[in-house]
Coordinates of C-alpha atoms and ligand atoms in Angstrom, one line a residue:
Chain H
X1 CA 80.3 22.4 -25.2
X2 CA 83.2 22.7 -22.7
X3 CA 82.8 26.5 -22.4
X4 CA 79.0 26.0 -21.8
X5 CA 79.7 23.5 -19.1
X6 CA 82.2 25.9 -17.5
X7 CA 79.8 28.8 -17.6
X8 CA 77.0 26.7 -16.1
X9 CA 79.2 25.4 -13.3
X10 CA 80.1 29.0 -12.5
X11 CA 76.5 30.0 -12.5
X12 CA 75.7 27.1 -10.2
X13 CA 78.4 28.1 -7.8
X14 CA 77.2 31.7 -7.9
X15 CA 73.7 30.4 -6.9
X16 CA 75.2 28.5 -4.1
X17 CA 77.0 31.6 -2.9
X18 CA 73.8 33.6 -3.1
X19 CA 72.1 31.0 -0.9
X20 CA 74.9 31.2 1.6
X21 CA 74.3 34.9 1.9
X22 CA 70.6 34.3 2.4
X23 CA 71.3 31.6 5.0
X24 CA 73.5 34.1 6.9
X25 CA 70.9 36.8 6.8
X26 CA 68.2 34.4 8.0
X27 CA 70.4 33.1 10.7
X28 CA 70.8 36.7 12.0
X29 CA 67.0 37.1 11.9
X30 CA 66.6 33.9 13.7
X31 CA 69.0 34.9 16.5
X32 CA 67.2 38.3 16.9
X33 CA 63.8 36.5 17.1
X34 CA 65.3 34.1 19.6
X35 CA 66.4 37.0 21.8
X36 CA 63.1 38.7 21.7
X37 CA 61.1 35.6 22.4
X38 CA 63.5 34.8 25.3
X39 CA 62.9 38.1 26.8
X40 CA 59.1 37.8 26.5
X41 CA 58.9 34.1 27.2
X42 CA 58.0 34.3 30.9
X43 CA 55.7 37.3 30.7
X44 CA 52.2 36.3 31.8
X45 CA 50.0 36.6 28.7
X46 CA 47.4 38.4 30.7
X47 CA 49.7 41.0 32.1
X48 CA 49.8 43.2 29.0
X49 CA 46.0 43.0 28.9
X50 CA 45.7 44.2 32.5
X51 CA 48.1 47.1 31.7
X52 CA 46.2 48.1 28.7
X53 CA 42.8 48.1 30.1
X54 CA 43.4 51.4 31.9
X55 CA 43.9 53.6 28.9
X56 CA 41.9 51.5 26.4
X57 CA 38.8 53.6 26.6
X58 CA 40.4 56.4 24.7
X59 CA 41.2 54.3 21.7
X60 CA 37.9 53.3 20.1
X61 CA 38.2 51.6 16.7
X62 CA 36.2 50.5 13.7
X63 CA 36.6 46.9 12.4
X64 CA 36.3 46.9 8.6
X65 CA 35.5 43.5 7.0
X66 CA 35.5 43.6 3.2
X67 CA 33.3 40.8 1.9
X68 CA 32.9 39.5 -1.6
X69 CA 30.6 36.5 -2.0
X70 CA 31.0 35.5 1.6
X71 CA 27.4 34.3 2.3
X72 CA 28.5 31.2 4.1
X73 CA 31.2 32.8 6.3
X74 CA 30.0 36.3 7.0
X75 CA 27.5 35.7 9.8
X76 CA 29.9 33.4 11.8
X77 CA 32.7 35.9 11.4
X78 CA 30.6 38.9 12.6
X79 CA 29.3 36.7 15.4
X80 CA 32.8 36.0 16.6
X81 CA 33.7 39.7 16.3
X82 CA 30.7 40.5 18.6
X83 CA 32.3 38.8 21.6
X84 CA 35.7 40.5 21.2
X85 CA 37.1 41.9 24.4
X86 CA 37.3 45.6 23.7
X87 CA 35.3 48.5 25.2
X88 CA 34.4 50.6 22.3
X89 CA 34.2 49.4 18.7
X90 CA 32.0 49.1 15.7
X91 CA 31.9 46.4 13.0
X92 CA 31.5 47.5 9.4
X93 CA 30.9 44.8 6.8
X94 CA 31.5 46.1 3.3
X95 CA 29.7 44.0 0.7
X96 CA 31.7 44.7 -2.4
X97 CA 28.9 44.1 -4.9
X98 CA 28.6 40.4 -4.0
X99 CA 26.6 38.2 -6.4
X100 CA 25.4 35.9 -3.7
X101 CA 23.4 36.6 -0.5
X102 CA 26.1 38.2 1.6
X103 CA 24.0 41.2 2.4
X104 CA 20.7 39.3 2.8
X105 CA 22.3 37.0 5.4
X106 CA 23.6 39.9 7.3
X107 CA 20.3 41.8 7.2
X108 CA 18.2 38.8 8.2
X109 CA 20.4 37.6 11.0
X110 CA 21.2 40.9 12.6
X111 CA 17.7 42.5 12.0
X112 CA 19.2 45.3 10.0
X113 CA 17.4 48.4 8.9
X114 CA 18.4 51.3 6.6
X115 CA 20.7 53.8 8.3
X116 CA 21.1 57.5 7.6
X117 CA 24.7 57.5 8.8
X118 CA 27.0 60.2 7.5
X119 CA 29.6 59.2 5.0
X120 CA 32.9 61.2 4.7
X121 CA 34.5 61.4 1.4
X122 CA 38.1 60.8 2.5
X123 CA 39.1 58.5 -0.4
X124 CA 37.3 58.2 -3.7
X125 CA 35.5 54.8 -4.1
X126 CA 32.9 53.1 -6.1
X127 CA 29.3 54.2 -5.3
X128 CA 27.7 53.1 -2.1
X129 CA 24.3 51.6 -2.7
X130 CA 23.1 51.6 0.9
X131 CA 24.0 51.4 4.6
X132 CA 22.2 49.3 7.1
X133 CA 22.5 49.1 10.9
X134 CA 21.5 46.2 13.2
X135 CA 18.6 46.9 15.5
X136 CA 19.7 44.2 18.0
X137 CA 23.4 45.0 18.1
X138 CA 23.6 48.6 17.0
X139 CA 27.4 48.7 16.6
X140 CA 27.1 46.4 13.6
X141 CA 26.8 48.0 10.1
X142 CA 26.6 46.8 6.6
X143 CA 27.6 48.9 3.6
X144 CA 26.5 47.8 0.2
X145 CA 28.5 49.1 -2.7
X146 CA 29.3 48.5 -6.3
X147 CA 32.1 46.1 -6.9
X148 CA 35.5 47.6 -6.9
X149 CA 37.9 45.1 -5.4
X150 CA 39.2 44.6 -1.9
X151 CA 41.2 47.9 -1.7
X152 CA 38.2 49.9 -2.8
X153 CA 36.0 48.1 -0.2
X154 CA 38.5 48.9 2.5
X155 CA 38.6 52.6 1.4
X156 CA 34.8 52.6 1.5
X157 CA 34.9 51.2 5.0
X158 CA 37.3 54.0 6.0
X159 CA 34.8 56.6 4.6
X160 CA 32.0 55.1 6.6
X161 CA 33.9 54.5 9.9
X162 CA 33.6 56.9 12.7
X163 CA 36.5 56.0 15.0
X164 CA 40.1 57.3 14.8
X165 CA 41.6 53.8 14.3
X166 CA 40.5 51.0 12.1
X167 CA 41.2 47.3 12.0
X168 CA 41.3 45.8 8.5
X169 CA 40.6 42.1 8.4
X170 CA 39.6 39.3 6.0
X171 CA 36.1 37.9 6.2
X172 CA 37.5 34.4 6.6
X173 CA 39.9 35.0 9.3
X174 CA 39.3 34.3 13.0
X175 CA 40.6 36.7 15.5
X176 CA 41.2 35.8 19.1
X177 CA 39.2 37.4 21.9
X178 CA 42.0 39.6 23.2
X179 CA 43.4 40.3 19.7
X180 CA 42.3 43.9 19.5
X181 CA 43.6 44.7 23.0
X182 CA 47.0 43.0 22.4
X183 CA 47.4 44.6 19.0
X184 CA 46.4 48.0 20.1
X185 CA 48.9 47.9 23.0
X186 CA 51.9 49.3 21.0
X187 CA 49.7 52.2 19.9
X188 CA 48.6 52.9 23.5
X189 CA 52.0 52.5 25.0
X190 CA 53.5 54.9 22.5
X191 CA 50.7 57.4 23.1
X192 CA 49.6 57.1 19.5
X193 CA 53.1 57.4 18.0
X194 CA 52.8 53.9 16.6
X195 CA 50.4 54.3 13.7
X196 CA 50.2 50.8 12.3
X197 CA 50.3 47.5 14.1
X198 CA 49.8 43.9 13.0
X199 CA 49.9 40.6 14.8
X200 CA 51.0 37.1 14.0
X201 CA 48.8 35.1 11.7
X202 CA 48.5 31.3 12.0
X203 CA 46.9 28.6 10.0
X204 CA 43.4 27.6 11.2
X205 CA 43.1 24.5 9.1
X206 CA 43.0 21.4 11.3
X207 CA 42.1 23.4 14.4
X208 CA 38.9 22.8 16.2
X209 CA 36.7 25.9 15.8
X210 CA 33.7 26.3 18.0
X211 CA 31.4 29.3 17.7
X212 CA 33.8 31.3 15.7
X213 CA 36.8 30.9 18.0
X214 CA 39.7 28.5 18.1
X215 CA 39.1 25.8 20.7
X216 CA 42.0 23.5 20.1
X217 CA 45.1 23.9 18.0
X218 CA 46.3 21.0 15.9
X219 CA 48.1 20.6 12.6
X220 CA 46.0 19.9 9.5
X221 CA 45.9 16.6 7.5
X222 CA 46.2 18.2 4.1
X223 CA 49.9 18.3 3.0
X224 CA 49.6 21.7 1.4
X225 CA 48.1 23.1 4.6
X226 CA 50.8 21.5 6.8
X227 CA 53.5 23.1 4.7
X228 CA 51.8 26.4 5.0
X229 CA 51.7 26.0 8.8
X230 CA 55.5 25.8 8.7
X231 CA 55.6 28.6 6.1
X232 CA 53.7 31.0 8.3
X233 CA 55.7 30.1 11.4
X234 CA 58.9 30.8 9.5
X235 CA 57.8 34.1 7.9
X236 CA 56.3 35.5 11.1
X237 CA 58.7 34.2 13.7
X238 CA 61.9 34.8 11.8
X239 CA 61.4 37.6 9.3
X240 CA 58.9 39.9 10.8
X241 CA 60.0 40.0 14.4
X242 CA 63.4 41.1 13.4
X243 CA 62.2 43.7 10.9
X244 CA 60.0 45.4 13.5
X245 CA 62.9 45.9 15.9
X246 CA 64.3 48.5 13.7
X247 CA 61.1 49.9 12.3
X248 CA 61.8 48.2 8.9
X249 CA 58.7 46.1 8.7
X250 CA 57.1 46.4 5.3
X251 CA 54.3 43.9 5.6
X252 CA 51.2 44.0 7.8
X253 CA 49.1 41.2 6.5
X254 CA 45.8 42.1 4.9
X255 CA 44.2 39.4 7.1
X256 CA 44.6 41.5 10.3
X257 CA 46.1 44.9 10.9
X258 CA 45.3 48.1 12.8
X259 CA 45.8 51.6 11.4
X260 CA 45.5 55.1 12.5
X261 CA 42.9 56.5 10.1
X262 CA 44.3 60.0 9.7
X263 CA 47.6 58.7 8.3
X264 CA 46.0 56.3 5.9
X265 CA 43.8 59.1 4.6
X266 CA 46.8 61.4 4.3
X267 CA 48.5 58.7 2.3
X268 CA 45.5 58.5 0.0
X269 CA 44.0 55.2 1.3
X270 CA 44.5 51.8 -0.2
X271 CA 45.8 51.7 -3.8
X272 CA 43.2 50.0 -6.0
X273 CA 45.5 49.3 -8.9
X274 CA 47.6 46.7 -7.2
X275 CA 46.9 43.2 -6.1
X276 CA 49.2 43.7 -3.1
X277 CA 47.3 46.6 -1.5
X278 CA 48.3 45.6 2.1
X279 CA 52.1 45.8 1.6
X280 CA 51.8 48.7 -0.8
X281 CA 50.0 50.8 1.9
X282 CA 52.6 50.1 4.5
X283 CA 55.5 51.0 2.2
X284 CA 53.7 54.2 1.2
X285 CA 53.1 55.1 4.9
X286 CA 56.8 54.6 5.6
X287 CA 57.6 56.8 2.6
X288 CA 55.2 59.5 3.8
X289 CA 56.6 59.3 7.3
X290 CA 60.1 59.7 6.1
X291 CA 59.3 62.4 3.6
X292 CA 57.5 64.5 6.2
X293 CA 60.2 63.7 8.8
X294 CA 57.7 62.3 11.3
X295 CA 58.7 60.2 14.2
X296 CA 55.7 57.9 14.0
X297 CA 56.4 54.1 13.7
X298 CA 54.9 50.9 12.5
X299 CA 55.1 47.9 14.8
X300 CA 54.3 44.3 14.9
X301 CA 53.5 42.0 17.8
X302 CA 54.7 38.4 17.8
X303 CA 51.6 37.0 19.6
X304 CA 49.5 34.8 17.5
X305 CA 46.2 36.6 17.4
X306 CA 44.6 35.8 14.1
X307 CA 43.9 32.5 12.4
X308 CA 43.2 32.0 8.8
X309 CA 42.0 29.2 6.5
X310 CA 44.7 28.5 3.9
X311 CA 44.3 26.9 0.5
X312 CA 44.4 23.2 0.4
X313 CA 44.7 22.6 -3.3
X314 CA 47.6 23.3 -5.7
X315 CA 45.2 25.3 -7.9
X316 CA 44.1 27.8 -5.2
X317 CA 47.6 28.0 -3.6
X318 CA 49.1 28.8 -6.9
X319 CA 46.7 31.6 -7.5
X320 CA 47.4 33.0 -4.0
X321 CA 51.2 32.8 -4.3
X322 CA 51.2 34.3 -7.8
X323 CA 49.1 37.2 -6.5
X324 CA 51.4 37.8 -3.5
X325 CA 54.4 37.9 -5.6
X326 CA 52.7 40.0 -8.2
X327 CA 51.8 42.4 -5.4
X328 CA 55.4 42.4 -4.2
X329 CA 56.7 43.2 -7.7
X330 CA 54.2 46.0 -8.1
X331 CA 55.0 47.5 -4.7
X332 CA 58.7 47.4 -5.4
X333 CA 58.1 49.0 -8.8
X334 CA 56.0 51.8 -7.4
X335 CA 58.5 52.7 -4.7
X336 CA 61.7 51.9 -6.6
X337 CA 62.8 55.5 -5.9
X338 CA 63.2 54.7 -2.2
X339 CA 65.8 52.1 -2.9
X340 CA 69.3 52.9 -1.5
X341 CA 68.2 56.4 -0.6
X342 CA 69.5 57.4 2.8
X343 CA 66.6 59.8 3.1
X344 CA 64.4 56.8 3.7
X345 CA 66.6 55.4 6.5
X346 CA 66.4 51.7 7.2
X347 CA 63.4 51.2 4.9
X348 CA 65.3 52.6 1.9
X349 CA 68.7 51.2 2.8
X350 CA 67.9 47.9 4.3
X351 CA 64.4 46.5 4.2
X352 CA 63.4 47.5 0.7
X353 CA 66.7 46.2 -0.7
X354 CA 66.2 43.1 1.4
X355 CA 62.7 42.5 -0.2
X356 CA 64.1 43.1 -3.7
X357 CA 67.3 41.0 -3.4
X358 CA 66.0 38.2 -1.3
X359 CA 62.2 37.9 -1.2
X360 CA 61.6 39.1 -4.8
X361 CA 64.7 37.8 -6.6
X362 CA 65.1 34.7 -4.4
X363 CA 62.5 32.6 -6.3
X364 CA 64.1 33.5 -9.7
X365 CA 67.5 32.4 -8.6
X366 CA 66.1 29.3 -6.8
X367 CA 64.2 28.3 -9.9
X368 CA 67.3 28.7 -12.0
X369 CA 69.1 26.5 -9.5
X370 CA 66.5 23.8 -9.7
X371 CA 66.6 23.9 -13.5
X372 CA 70.4 23.7 -13.5
X373 CA 70.4 20.9 -11.0
X374 CA 68.0 18.7 -13.0
X375 CA 69.5 19.6 -16.4
X376 CA 73.0 19.2 -15.1
X377 CA 72.3 15.7 -13.8
X378 CA 70.4 14.7 -16.9
X379 CA 72.9 16.0 -19.5
X380 CA 76.0 15.8 -17.4
X381 CA 76.8 19.5 -17.9
X382 CA 77.3 20.2 -14.3
X383 CA 80.0 18.5 -12.2
X384 CA 78.6 16.0 -9.7
X385 CA 80.3 17.8 -6.8
X386 CA 78.7 21.1 -7.8
X387 CA 75.3 19.4 -8.2
X388 CA 75.6 17.8 -4.8
X389 CA 76.7 21.1 -3.2
X390 CA 73.6 22.8 -4.7
X391 CA 71.3 20.1 -3.5
X392 CA 72.9 20.2 0.0
X393 CA 72.4 24.0 0.2
X394 CA 68.8 23.8 -1.0
X395 CA 68.0 21.1 1.5
X396 CA 69.8 22.8 4.3
X397 CA 68.2 26.2 3.5
X398 CA 64.7 24.8 3.1
X399 CA 64.8 22.5 6.1
X400 CA 67.0 24.3 8.7
X401 CA 64.8 27.3 9.0
X402 CA 61.6 25.4 8.9
X403 CA 62.7 23.2 11.8
X404 CA 64.0 26.2 13.7
X405 CA 60.7 28.0 13.3
X406 CA 58.8 25.0 14.6
X407 CA 61.1 24.7 17.6
X408 CA 60.9 28.4 18.3
X409 CA 57.2 28.3 18.2
X410 CA 57.0 25.4 20.7
X411 CA 59.6 27.0 22.9
X412 CA 58.1 30.4 22.9
X413 CA 54.4 30.0 22.6
X414 CA 53.4 26.3 23.1
X415 CA 50.3 26.5 21.0
X416 CA 50.5 22.9 19.9
X417 CA 49.3 20.8 22.8
X418 CA 50.5 17.3 21.8
X419 CA 54.1 16.2 21.1
X420 CA 53.1 14.3 18.0
X421 CA 51.8 17.6 16.5
X422 CA 55.4 18.8 16.6
X423 CA 56.9 15.5 15.3
X424 CA 54.4 15.7 12.4
X425 CA 55.5 19.2 11.6
X426 CA 59.1 18.2 11.9
X427 CA 58.8 15.2 9.5
X428 CA 57.0 17.2 6.9
X429 CA 59.7 19.9 7.1
X430 CA 62.1 17.4 5.6
X431 CA 60.0 16.9 2.5
X432 CA 59.8 20.6 1.7
X433 CA 62.8 20.7 -0.6
X434 CA 61.3 18.0 -2.8
X435 CA 57.9 19.3 -3.7
X436 CA 56.6 22.3 -1.8
X437 CA 59.5 24.7 -2.3
X438 CA 60.0 24.1 -6.1
X439 CA 56.2 24.5 -6.6
X440 CA 55.9 27.7 -4.7
X441 CA 59.1 29.1 -6.3
X442 CA 57.6 28.4 -9.7
X443 CA 54.4 30.1 -8.8
X444 CA 56.1 33.1 -7.4
X445 CA 58.1 33.5 -10.6
X446 CA 54.8 33.3 -12.4
X447 CA 53.6 36.2 -10.3
X448 CA 56.5 38.3 -11.6
X449 CA 55.5 37.5 -15.1
X450 CA 51.9 38.5 -14.6
X451 CA 53.1 41.8 -13.0
X452 CA 55.2 42.5 -16.0
X453 CA 52.3 41.7 -18.3
X454 CA 50.1 44.1 -16.4
X455 CA 52.6 46.8 -16.3
X456 CA 50.9 48.8 -19.1
X457 CA 47.9 49.6 -16.8
X458 CA 49.9 50.8 -13.8
X459 CA 48.6 54.3 -13.8
X460 CA 49.4 56.6 -10.9
X461 CA 46.7 56.5 -8.2
X462 CA 44.3 59.4 -8.0
X463 CA 44.5 61.1 -4.7
X464 CA 42.1 63.2 -2.9
X465 CA 43.2 65.6 -0.2
X466 CA 42.1 65.3 3.4
X467 CA 40.6 68.8 3.2
X468 CA 37.9 67.8 0.7
X469 CA 36.6 65.1 3.1
Chain C
X1 CA 30.9 24.5 36.5
X2 CA 28.5 27.4 37.2
X3 CA 25.3 27.4 35.3
X4 CA 23.7 30.5 33.7
X5 CA 20.3 30.9 32.1
X6 CA 19.9 33.5 29.4
X7 CA 16.4 34.8 28.8
X8 CA 16.0 37.1 25.8
X9 CA 13.6 37.2 22.9
X10 CA 16.4 38.3 20.5
X11 CA 18.4 35.4 19.2
X12 CA 21.4 37.5 18.3
X13 CA 21.7 38.8 21.9
X14 CA 21.3 35.4 23.4
X15 CA 24.1 34.2 21.1
X16 CA 26.3 37.2 22.0
X17 CA 25.9 36.6 25.7
X18 CA 26.4 32.8 25.3
X19 CA 29.5 33.2 23.2
X20 CA 31.0 35.6 25.8
X21 CA 30.2 33.6 28.9
X22 CA 31.0 30.1 27.4
X23 CA 34.5 31.3 26.7
X24 CA 34.9 32.1 30.4
X25 CA 34.0 28.5 31.3
X26 CA 30.3 28.9 32.3
X27 CA 27.7 26.4 31.2
X28 CA 24.9 28.2 29.4
X29 CA 21.2 27.5 28.8
X30 CA 18.9 29.7 26.8
X31 CA 15.2 30.5 26.9
X32 CA 13.5 32.7 24.3
X33 CA 10.5 34.0 26.3
X34 CA 9.2 34.4 29.8
X35 CA 7.0 31.3 29.7
X36 CA 9.9 29.0 28.6
X37 CA 12.1 30.6 31.2
X38 CA 9.7 30.0 34.1
X39 CA 9.3 26.4 33.0
X40 CA 13.1 25.6 33.0
X41 CA 13.7 27.6 36.2
X42 CA 11.3 25.3 38.0
X43 CA 12.9 22.2 36.7
X44 CA 16.6 23.1 37.0
X45 CA 18.9 25.0 39.3
X46 CA 21.0 27.9 38.1
X47 CA 23.7 30.1 39.6
X48 CA 22.7 33.2 37.7
X49 CA 19.8 34.3 35.5
X50 CA 20.3 36.9 32.8
X51 CA 16.8 38.3 32.1
X52 CA 15.7 40.7 29.4
X53 CA 13.2 43.3 30.6
X54 CA 11.3 43.7 27.3
X55 CA 9.8 40.5 25.9
X56 CA 6.5 39.7 24.2
X57 CA 4.1 37.7 26.3
X58 CA 5.3 37.1 29.8
X59 CA 7.8 40.0 30.5
X60 CA 11.0 40.0 32.4
X61 CA 9.4 41.7 35.4
X62 CA 6.7 39.0 35.6
X63 CA 9.4 36.3 35.6
X64 CA 11.3 38.2 38.2
X65 CA 8.3 38.6 40.4
X66 CA 7.4 34.9 40.2
X67 CA 11.0 34.0 41.0
X68 CA 11.4 36.2 44.0
X69 CA 8.0 35.1 45.4
X70 CA 9.0 31.5 45.1
X71 CA 10.4 29.9 48.3
X72 CA 12.9 27.6 46.6
X73 CA 14.1 29.8 43.8
X74 CA 14.2 33.2 45.4
X75 CA 17.9 33.2 46.1
X76 CA 19.1 32.8 42.5
X77 CA 20.8 36.1 41.6
X78 CA 19.2 37.9 38.6
X79 CA 20.9 40.2 36.2
X80 CA 18.3 42.4 34.4
X81 CA 18.9 43.7 30.8
X82 CA 17.2 47.0 30.4
X83 CA 17.1 49.7 27.8
X84 CA 18.9 53.0 28.4
X85 CA 15.7 55.0 28.9
X86 CA 14.2 52.8 31.6
X87 CA 15.5 54.5 34.7
X88 CA 12.1 54.6 36.3
X89 CA 11.6 50.9 35.6
X90 CA 14.9 50.2 37.3
X91 CA 13.5 51.3 40.7
X92 CA 10.5 49.1 40.2
X93 CA 12.8 46.2 39.4
X94 CA 15.0 46.8 42.4
X95 CA 11.8 46.8 44.6
X96 CA 10.8 43.5 43.1
X97 CA 14.3 42.1 43.9
X98 CA 16.6 42.4 40.9
X99 CA 20.2 42.0 41.9
X100 CA 22.2 43.4 39.0
X101 CA 21.6 45.6 35.9
X102 CA 23.1 45.9 32.5
X103 CA 22.0 48.5 30.0
X104 CA 21.4 47.6 26.4
X105 CA 23.3 47.9 24.1
X106 CA 26.3 46.7 26.0
X107 CA 29.8 45.5 25.0
X108 CA 30.6 41.9 25.9
X109 CA 33.6 43.2 27.8
X110 CA 31.3 45.0 30.3
X111 CA 29.1 41.9 30.7
X112 CA 32.2 39.8 31.3
X113 CA 33.5 42.2 34.0
X114 CA 30.1 42.2 35.7
X115 CA 29.7 38.4 35.7
X116 CA 33.2 38.0 36.9
X117 CA 32.4 40.4 39.7
X118 CA 29.3 38.5 40.6
X119 CA 31.2 35.2 40.9
X120 CA 34.3 36.8 42.4
X121 CA 36.7 35.5 39.7
Ligands
MG501 MG1 13.8 42.1 24.2

């Protein structure tokens, strides 16, 4: 019994040490983000737009919206995309074999007729049933295809699209009017050397939405949604801003990202065998860039440009977090050869190891910590001092960065118009350690388990060369 | 707040124009054909009328003619929406008194730029 207690106490102290390391790394990220936001703080938000407008004509792009059973949201989404401020673009809605009236709503509302548009065979996808074009707004297209999942729908959109860049977005996200212009800026500024860009995603719940655009920002009432507001702020403001500085960024959210089509085709398109197709594609592009010794980059802009409706029930949130972590597990597994290989530069040496040791392993260690803490207190196998230390670290870790992210947001972007909005976010941050974190940690560990269960059908993806397109 | 009337028989286009201009802070009213347009023009005052050329019933040209012949309403600027192939009609419209043109299909960005130019913003 005494030996067990000794071992458990040492395990607990190791966990505490692990969290100290994480806290140190996050603090570094936070300082880097602080520096970047400090530098950009006083830039007039319209200035980059004015700069961009000159060269923007040469960067037309296709917006690809995969839709599965989106009959309620699809027309408002396309409507809001129609008033986007961008000179040359097309909108391609890909109906991935919906069982509802997604296609019918599109056809009726936008007066669509059959189109004889050419389809390239860049990436193999499920069969296309038909393509329609709007007669009133001729840059709006609908592709009807057999169901094949989101990655397959995106690949199909790539085959149908005619412009050299594409923007992949979720049917339920709302993008701001200047989102395309702002997000395309790194690509234009680099003369096309940036091949992927993404922008910051925020939580739309609670905001006032009028005619498909955000009219007033305010925090939601639902506790799950509030915690996700903080979650998103933290992930985007602290993690991603720092990663992009060194070209280490591994995630461009599936909810909104812009890609150079040629490179995506070269990489083989989205992988249809993973649930984390957005991250997997970005890692694969990094890999391809490094293997072909290309100087192209992947960048991320800190401006909040896309708003998304987040889950408000434990059931749906669990499903989402499980899926995200399963996707992360799968991506790491596919690209494990890149780990600690100098050939892959910062991605292989720093960011992938970071994702493995902190983002992926974190929930496992944290869950173990919670179990030890509860068991230790119940059965007295852990010293009270050690238990207190563990709790303090968990609380500090959970709360410190949440509060910092909320502060950074207010200081840098001032999107929340009323002081009580921030106070509300602040107060909720303090509750995180007691319910939201343990729950999401548990769900993420579940994601690892489902990835392991699925491992047997992880076949290698079939590729089709560019030349056959 | 400047008030703009949008006249077009196609709902999607009215929506697109309204969404674009409302975001810029204009107050928007809509009419779906020539008759309705002429009715509201007589009752209200507008700072700009965006008028579709092709409409069933009373066409855009007819509305434009009536407007420019009227003594009280003739000074309201009119932006005509025309199809790409209607160069000949454009001359006719200019003669009748159209102030601005926009070819369909157009991107909202172009419309925004033109309207901002009209109001010097
Ligand atoms: Mg018409």
